[in-house]
Amino acid sequence: EAWSAEQIARDQAAALRRIVAHARSTVPFYAAYPSLNGRPADELKQLPVVTREMVRRDPESFVSRDVPAADRIRVATTGTTGASLKVWYSPQVARRSWAFRMRQWAWAGVAPRQPRLTFFGSRVVPPDRSEPPYWVTNLPERQVLASIYHLSERTAADYLGFLRRHRNWVLEGYPSVLGILADFVLQAGEPIPMCVAFTDSEPLYPFLREKIEKAFATRVWDSYGMTEHCGLIQQCERGRMHLIPEYGYLEILDAENRLVPPGEEGYLVWTGFINDTMPLIRYRIGDRGCWQPRSDCPCGRAFPLVVPTITRESDLLRCPDGRIFSPRVLSPLLKDSYAFRFCQFLQEAPDRVLIRAVAANGNALVELANVRLRMQKLVGSAMQVTAQLAPEPIVRAGGKIPLIVQQANG
């Protein structure tokens, strides 16, 4: 953290040489890539940009032969578009990533084992449970994991009581989910103080930050990362978003893969340093952002400043029985589906939702039928679920492709 910009640049150059050499020698996709012998940042520009769709079509070709199969962890991510992608990493990669998370906690004055409440996507209780508890305890980590699948007006009082019993803990979760909880708290008329709140995996819009901070009488610390473990941007104590230079190398490019100047929006293109199980070089994930024109920060760190501008944006889905689903509740329905380029959930009426998928291959109809069945089971018989293939996704202003499109409320 005390490094100068020159020290950071030297470290990134060495990391670029190392990860490209590792990929060339152990990863099938990169076998024909040249080594970086001169100035890595300049030579990197000569390598092709790899799109998410390229990785999705043949993910195994990006996996290192150096990592034994027994040490590989395979997960799936739906990312921005609703199209599933297989990702591999290892326990060592998970530990590295966790260390960076703990460093941000330290910026916020939080100790690694401080008690915390977690509102991410783990299915911690049966989906048909209709009475609390909607949460379970992870004793070794002093953590309570709460279900995001049972949030509704009917269960609001249960969640409010749960939060009050754990006031002044660390709170972490998806911004959309913490926003739902904040609405419950604000409607009840009395804030529930928390030690601090950490958000990631979704965009934290100003209106969400404002109501979360008001409801929980604390500050929100945001983070931008991805399941592929190839890039990380974290908020510091002065509220700026910093590229984490030991985690990955970032280029911001236009549609023709040319570098854009500071302040101009472009595609985030990552070369990851920590995931040697599935190294990704010049990986365009689909999200957008820009370099902040002023590179200095009052926090004193020379880490570059980045503004992620277009990431995962969606509405909420509201069921007739009162349950409220964020995008992170629906995205797991797609994690085993690899036949879509895009998939979206369109709420046409309070009791009707349409699944719109753009096909990537001939299995799309079969997989779409399976997604419809899983969706119907999740929302229950009070809501009608239909599905269709579509030629293109629904795109909002600025190129945003929401997972959930809410039309029932206008």
PDB file of N, CA and C in Angstrom, residues 191-243:
ATOM      1  N   PRO A 191     -33.966   3.111  12.558  1.00  0.00           N
ATOM      2  CA  PRO A 191     -32.744   2.482  12.031  1.00  0.00           C
ATOM      3  C   PRO A 191     -32.261   1.352  12.928  1.00  0.00           C
ATOM      4  N   ILE A 192     -31.549   0.405  12.314  1.00  0.00           N
ATOM      5  CA  ILE A 192     -30.909  -0.689  13.053  1.00  0.00           C
ATOM      6  C   ILE A 192     -29.412  -0.539  12.836  1.00  0.00           C
ATOM      7  N   PRO A 193     -28.673   0.017  13.790  1.00  0.00           N
ATOM      8  CA  PRO A 193     -27.254   0.311  13.566  1.00  0.00           C
ATOM      9  C   PRO A 193     -26.427  -0.945  13.324  1.00  0.00           C
ATOM     10  N   MET A 194     -25.547  -0.879  12.344  1.00  0.00           N
ATOM     11  CA  MET A 194     -24.569  -1.923  12.071  1.00  0.00           C
ATOM     12  C   MET A 194     -23.166  -1.333  12.144  1.00  0.00           C
ATOM     13  N   CYS A 195     -22.186  -2.192  12.390  1.00  0.00           N
ATOM     14  CA  CYS A 195     -20.810  -1.737  12.495  1.00  0.00           C
ATOM     15  C   CYS A 195     -20.338  -1.130  11.174  1.00  0.00           C
ATOM     16  N   VAL A 196     -20.616  -1.830  10.078  1.00  0.00           N
ATOM     17  CA  VAL A 196     -20.210  -1.416   8.745  1.00  0.00           C
ATOM     18  C   VAL A 196     -20.982  -2.289   7.769  1.00  0.00           C
ATOM     19  N   ALA A 197     -21.104  -1.854   6.516  1.00  0.00           N
ATOM     20  CA  ALA A 197     -21.753  -2.659   5.480  1.00  0.00           C
ATOM     21  C   ALA A 197     -20.817  -2.795   4.286  1.00  0.00           C
ATOM     22  N   PHE A 198     -20.673  -4.025   3.788  1.00  0.00           N
ATOM     23  CA  PHE A 198     -19.859  -4.290   2.601  1.00  0.00           C
ATOM     24  C   PHE A 198     -20.768  -4.817   1.497  1.00  0.00           C
ATOM     25  N   THR A 199     -20.619  -4.277   0.290  1.00  0.00           N
ATOM     26  CA  THR A 199     -21.409  -4.727  -0.856  1.00  0.00           C
ATOM     27  C   THR A 199     -20.496  -5.114  -2.001  1.00  0.00           C
ATOM     28  N   ASP A 200     -20.933  -6.090  -2.802  1.00  0.00           N
ATOM     29  CA  ASP A 200     -20.240  -6.409  -4.051  1.00  0.00           C
ATOM     30  C   ASP A 200     -21.146  -7.226  -4.940  1.00  0.00           C
ATOM     31  N   SER A 201     -20.663  -7.549  -6.133  1.00  0.00           N
ATOM     32  CA  SER A 201     -21.313  -8.413  -7.131  1.00  0.00           C
ATOM     33  C   SER A 201     -22.436  -7.757  -7.913  1.00  0.00           C
ATOM     34  N   GLU A 202     -22.854  -6.571  -7.523  1.00  0.00           N
ATOM     35  CA  GLU A 202     -23.863  -5.810  -8.251  1.00  0.00           C
ATOM     36  C   GLU A 202     -23.498  -4.329  -8.165  1.00  0.00           C
ATOM     37  N   PRO A 203     -24.060  -3.502  -9.064  1.00  0.00           N
ATOM     38  CA  PRO A 203     -23.793  -2.064  -8.951  1.00  0.00           C
ATOM     39  C   PRO A 203     -24.441  -1.475  -7.712  1.00  0.00           C
ATOM     40  N   LEU A 204     -23.707  -0.618  -7.029  1.00  0.00           N
ATOM     41  CA  LEU A 204     -24.233   0.106  -5.876  1.00  0.00           C
ATOM     42  C   LEU A 204     -24.577   1.517  -6.347  1.00  0.00           C
ATOM     43  N   TYR A 205     -25.821   1.716  -6.735  1.00  0.00           N
ATOM     44  CA  TYR A 205     -26.234   3.018  -7.216  1.00  0.00           C
ATOM     45  C   TYR A 205     -26.384   3.990  -6.046  1.00  0.00           C
ATOM     46  N   PRO A 206     -26.246   5.297  -6.311  1.00  0.00           N
ATOM     47  CA  PRO A 206     -26.328   6.268  -5.209  1.00  0.00           C
ATOM     48  C   PRO A 206     -27.584   6.146  -4.359  1.00  0.00           C
ATOM     49  N   PHE A 207     -28.744   5.881  -4.979  1.00  0.00           N
ATOM     50  CA  PHE A 207     -29.968   5.784  -4.187  1.00  0.00           C
ATOM     51  C   PHE A 207     -29.932   4.567  -3.263  1.00  0.00           C
ATOM     52  N   LEU A 208     -29.294   3.467  -3.721  1.00  0.00           N
ATOM     53  CA  LEU A 208     -29.160   2.295  -2.858  1.00  0.00           C
ATOM     54  C   LEU A 208     -28.217   2.578  -1.704  1.00  0.00           C
ATOM     55  N   ARG A 209     -27.074   3.192  -1.998  1.00  0.00           N
ATOM     56  CA  ARG A 209     -26.124   3.531  -0.939  1.00  0.00           C
ATOM     57  C   ARG A 209     -26.809   4.412   0.119  1.00  0.00           C
ATOM     58  N   GLU A 210     -27.556   5.406  -0.345  1.00  0.00           N
ATOM     59  CA  GLU A 210     -28.181   6.355   0.581  1.00  0.00           C
ATOM     60  C   GLU A 210     -29.137   5.654   1.537  1.00  0.00           C
ATOM     61  N   LYS A 211     -30.004   4.787   1.003  1.00  0.00           N
ATOM     62  CA  LYS A 211     -30.985   4.184   1.906  1.00  0.00           C
ATOM     63  C   LYS A 211     -30.374   3.082   2.774  1.00  0.00           C
ATOM     64  N   ILE A 212     -29.354   2.366   2.281  1.00  0.00           N
ATOM     65  CA  ILE A 212     -28.687   1.371   3.123  1.00  0.00           C
ATOM     66  C   ILE A 212     -27.975   2.061   4.275  1.00  0.00           C
ATOM     67  N   GLU A 213     -27.276   3.147   3.981  1.00  0.00           N
ATOM     68  CA  GLU A 213     -26.567   3.865   5.036  1.00  0.00           C
ATOM     69  C   GLU A 213     -27.537   4.483   6.038  1.00  0.00           C
ATOM     70  N   LYS A 214     -28.674   4.959   5.556  1.00  0.00           N
ATOM     71  CA  LYS A 214     -29.671   5.535   6.457  1.00  0.00           C
ATOM     72  C   LYS A 214     -30.310   4.462   7.333  1.00  0.00           C
ATOM     73  N   ALA A 215     -30.665   3.330   6.727  1.00  0.00           N
ATOM     74  CA  ALA A 215     -31.359   2.273   7.478  1.00  0.00           C
ATOM     75  C   ALA A 215     -30.471   1.649   8.540  1.00  0.00           C
ATOM     76  N   PHE A 216     -29.167   1.507   8.244  1.00  0.00           N
ATOM     77  CA  PHE A 216     -28.276   0.798   9.157  1.00  0.00           C
ATOM     78  C   PHE A 216     -27.282   1.727   9.858  1.00  0.00           C
ATOM     79  N   ALA A 217     -27.476   3.035   9.675  1.00  0.00           N
ATOM     80  CA  ALA A 217     -26.699   4.038  10.403  1.00  0.00           C
ATOM     81  C   ALA A 217     -25.205   3.747  10.346  1.00  0.00           C
ATOM     82  N   THR A 218     -24.730   3.427   9.165  1.00  0.00           N
ATOM     83  CA  THR A 218     -23.317   3.097   9.002  1.00  0.00           C
ATOM     84  C   THR A 218     -22.886   3.444   7.590  1.00  0.00           C
ATOM     85  N   ARG A 219     -21.627   3.216   7.322  1.00  0.00           N
ATOM     86  CA  ARG A 219     -21.073   3.503   6.008  1.00  0.00           C
ATOM     87  C   ARG A 219     -21.023   2.228   5.170  1.00  0.00           C
ATOM     88  N   VAL A 220     -21.264   2.369   3.877  1.00  0.00           N
ATOM     89  CA  VAL A 220     -21.168   1.252   2.938  1.00  0.00           C
ATOM     90  C   VAL A 220     -19.824   1.302   2.224  1.00  0.00           C
ATOM     91  N   TRP A 221     -19.156   0.154   2.179  1.00  0.00           N
ATOM     92  CA  TRP A 221     -17.902  -0.005   1.443  1.00  0.00           C
ATOM     93  C   TRP A 221     -18.167  -0.944   0.277  1.00  0.00           C
ATOM     94  N   ASP A 222     -17.961  -0.453  -0.937  1.00  0.00           N
ATOM     95  CA  ASP A 222     -18.306  -1.228  -2.120  1.00  0.00           C
ATOM     96  C   ASP A 222     -17.076  -1.910  -2.703  1.00  0.00           C
ATOM     97  N   SER A 223     -17.324  -2.938  -3.498  1.00  0.00           N
ATOM     98  CA  SER A 223     -16.254  -3.681  -4.162  1.00  0.00           C
ATOM     99  C   SER A 223     -16.786  -4.216  -5.486  1.00  0.00           C
ATOM    100  N   TYR A 224     -15.904  -4.265  -6.487  1.00  0.00           N
ATOM    101  CA  TYR A 224     -16.240  -4.842  -7.793  1.00  0.00           C
ATOM    102  C   TYR A 224     -15.275  -5.987  -8.063  1.00  0.00           C
ATOM    103  N   GLY A 225     -15.828  -7.172  -8.298  1.00  0.00           N
ATOM    104  CA  GLY A 225     -15.002  -8.325  -8.639  1.00  0.00           C
ATOM    105  C   GLY A 225     -15.799  -9.270  -9.514  1.00  0.00           C
ATOM    106  N   MET A 226     -15.281 -10.473  -9.706  1.00  0.00           N
ATOM    107  CA  MET A 226     -15.976 -11.444 -10.536  1.00  0.00           C
ATOM    108  C   MET A 226     -15.545 -12.855 -10.162  1.00  0.00           C
ATOM    109  N   THR A 227     -16.385 -13.831 -10.492  1.00  0.00           N
ATOM    110  CA  THR A 227     -16.114 -15.232 -10.176  1.00  0.00           C
ATOM    111  C   THR A 227     -14.839 -15.721 -10.841  1.00  0.00           C
ATOM    112  N   GLU A 228     -14.475 -15.137 -11.987  1.00  0.00           N
ATOM    113  CA  GLU A 228     -13.283 -15.566 -12.709  1.00  0.00           C
ATOM    114  C   GLU A 228     -11.978 -15.213 -11.990  1.00  0.00           C
ATOM    115  N   HIS A 229     -12.048 -14.401 -10.943  1.00  0.00           N
ATOM    116  CA  HIS A 229     -10.858 -14.018 -10.157  1.00  0.00           C
ATOM    117  C   HIS A 229      -9.772 -13.390 -11.048  1.00  0.00           C
ATOM    118  N   CYS A 230     -10.178 -12.466 -11.921  1.00  0.00           N
ATOM    119  CA  CYS A 230      -9.148 -11.843 -12.758  1.00  0.00           C
ATOM    120  C   CYS A 230      -9.061 -10.337 -12.570  1.00  0.00           C
ATOM    121  N   GLY A 231      -9.885  -9.754 -11.729  1.00  0.00           N
ATOM    122  CA  GLY A 231      -9.801  -8.327 -11.494  1.00  0.00           C
ATOM    123  C   GLY A 231     -10.550  -7.929 -10.240  1.00  0.00           C
ATOM    124  N   LEU A 232     -10.116  -6.818  -9.627  1.00  0.00           N
ATOM    125  CA  LEU A 232     -10.731  -6.364  -8.388  1.00  0.00           C
ATOM    126  C   LEU A 232     -10.601  -4.847  -8.278  1.00  0.00           C
ATOM    127  N   ILE A 233     -11.715  -4.204  -7.922  1.00  0.00           N
ATOM    128  CA  ILE A 233     -11.752  -2.774  -7.642  1.00  0.00           C
ATOM    129  C   ILE A 233     -12.426  -2.606  -6.285  1.00  0.00           C
ATOM    130  N   GLN A 234     -11.794  -1.861  -5.371  1.00  0.00           N
ATOM    131  CA  GLN A 234     -12.329  -1.729  -4.018  1.00  0.00           C
ATOM    132  C   GLN A 234     -12.372  -0.271  -3.584  1.00  0.00           C
ATOM    133  N   GLN A 235     -13.372   0.030  -2.769  1.00  0.00           N
ATOM    134  CA  GLN A 235     -13.532   1.375  -2.237  1.00  0.00           C
ATOM    135  C   GLN A 235     -12.648   1.561  -1.010  1.00  0.00           C
ATOM    136  N   CYS A 236     -11.964   2.698  -0.955  1.00  0.00           N
ATOM    137  CA  CYS A 236     -11.120   3.006   0.195  1.00  0.00           C
ATOM    138  C   CYS A 236     -11.879   3.861   1.198  1.00  0.00           C
ATOM    139  N   GLU A 237     -11.207   4.241   2.287  1.00  0.00           N
ATOM    140  CA  GLU A 237     -11.856   5.013   3.349  1.00  0.00           C
ATOM    141  C   GLU A 237     -12.235   6.421   2.914  1.00  0.00           C
ATOM    142  N   ARG A 238     -11.692   6.899   1.794  1.00  0.00           N
ATOM    143  CA  ARG A 238     -12.063   8.214   1.275  1.00  0.00           C
ATOM    144  C   ARG A 238     -13.159   8.117   0.215  1.00  0.00           C
ATOM    145  N   GLY A 239     -13.707   6.934   0.028  1.00  0.00           N
ATOM    146  CA  GLY A 239     -14.837   6.759  -0.873  1.00  0.00           C
ATOM    147  C   GLY A 239     -14.485   6.562  -2.328  1.00  0.00           C
ATOM    148  N   ARG A 240     -13.185   6.479  -2.659  1.00  0.00           N
ATOM    149  CA  ARG A 240     -12.781   6.275  -4.055  1.00  0.00           C
ATOM    150  C   ARG A 240     -12.672   4.782  -4.362  1.00  0.00           C
ATOM    151  N   MET A 241     -12.861   4.451  -5.638  1.00  0.00           N
ATOM    152  CA  MET A 241     -12.758   3.065  -6.085  1.00  0.00           C
ATOM    153  C   MET A 241     -11.380   2.850  -6.711  1.00  0.00           C
ATOM    154  N   HIS A 242     -10.588   1.949  -6.102  1.00  0.00           N
ATOM    155  CA  HIS A 242      -9.214   1.714  -6.527  1.00  0.00           C
ATOM    156  C   HIS A 242      -9.070   0.372  -7.245  1.00  0.00           C
ATOM    157  N   LEU A 243      -8.359   0.391  -8.377  1.00  0.00           N
ATOM    158  CA  LEU A 243      -7.869  -0.859  -8.953  1.00  0.00           C
ATOM    159  C   LEU A 243      -6.893  -1.483  -7.966  1.00  0.00           C
TER     160      LEU A 243
END
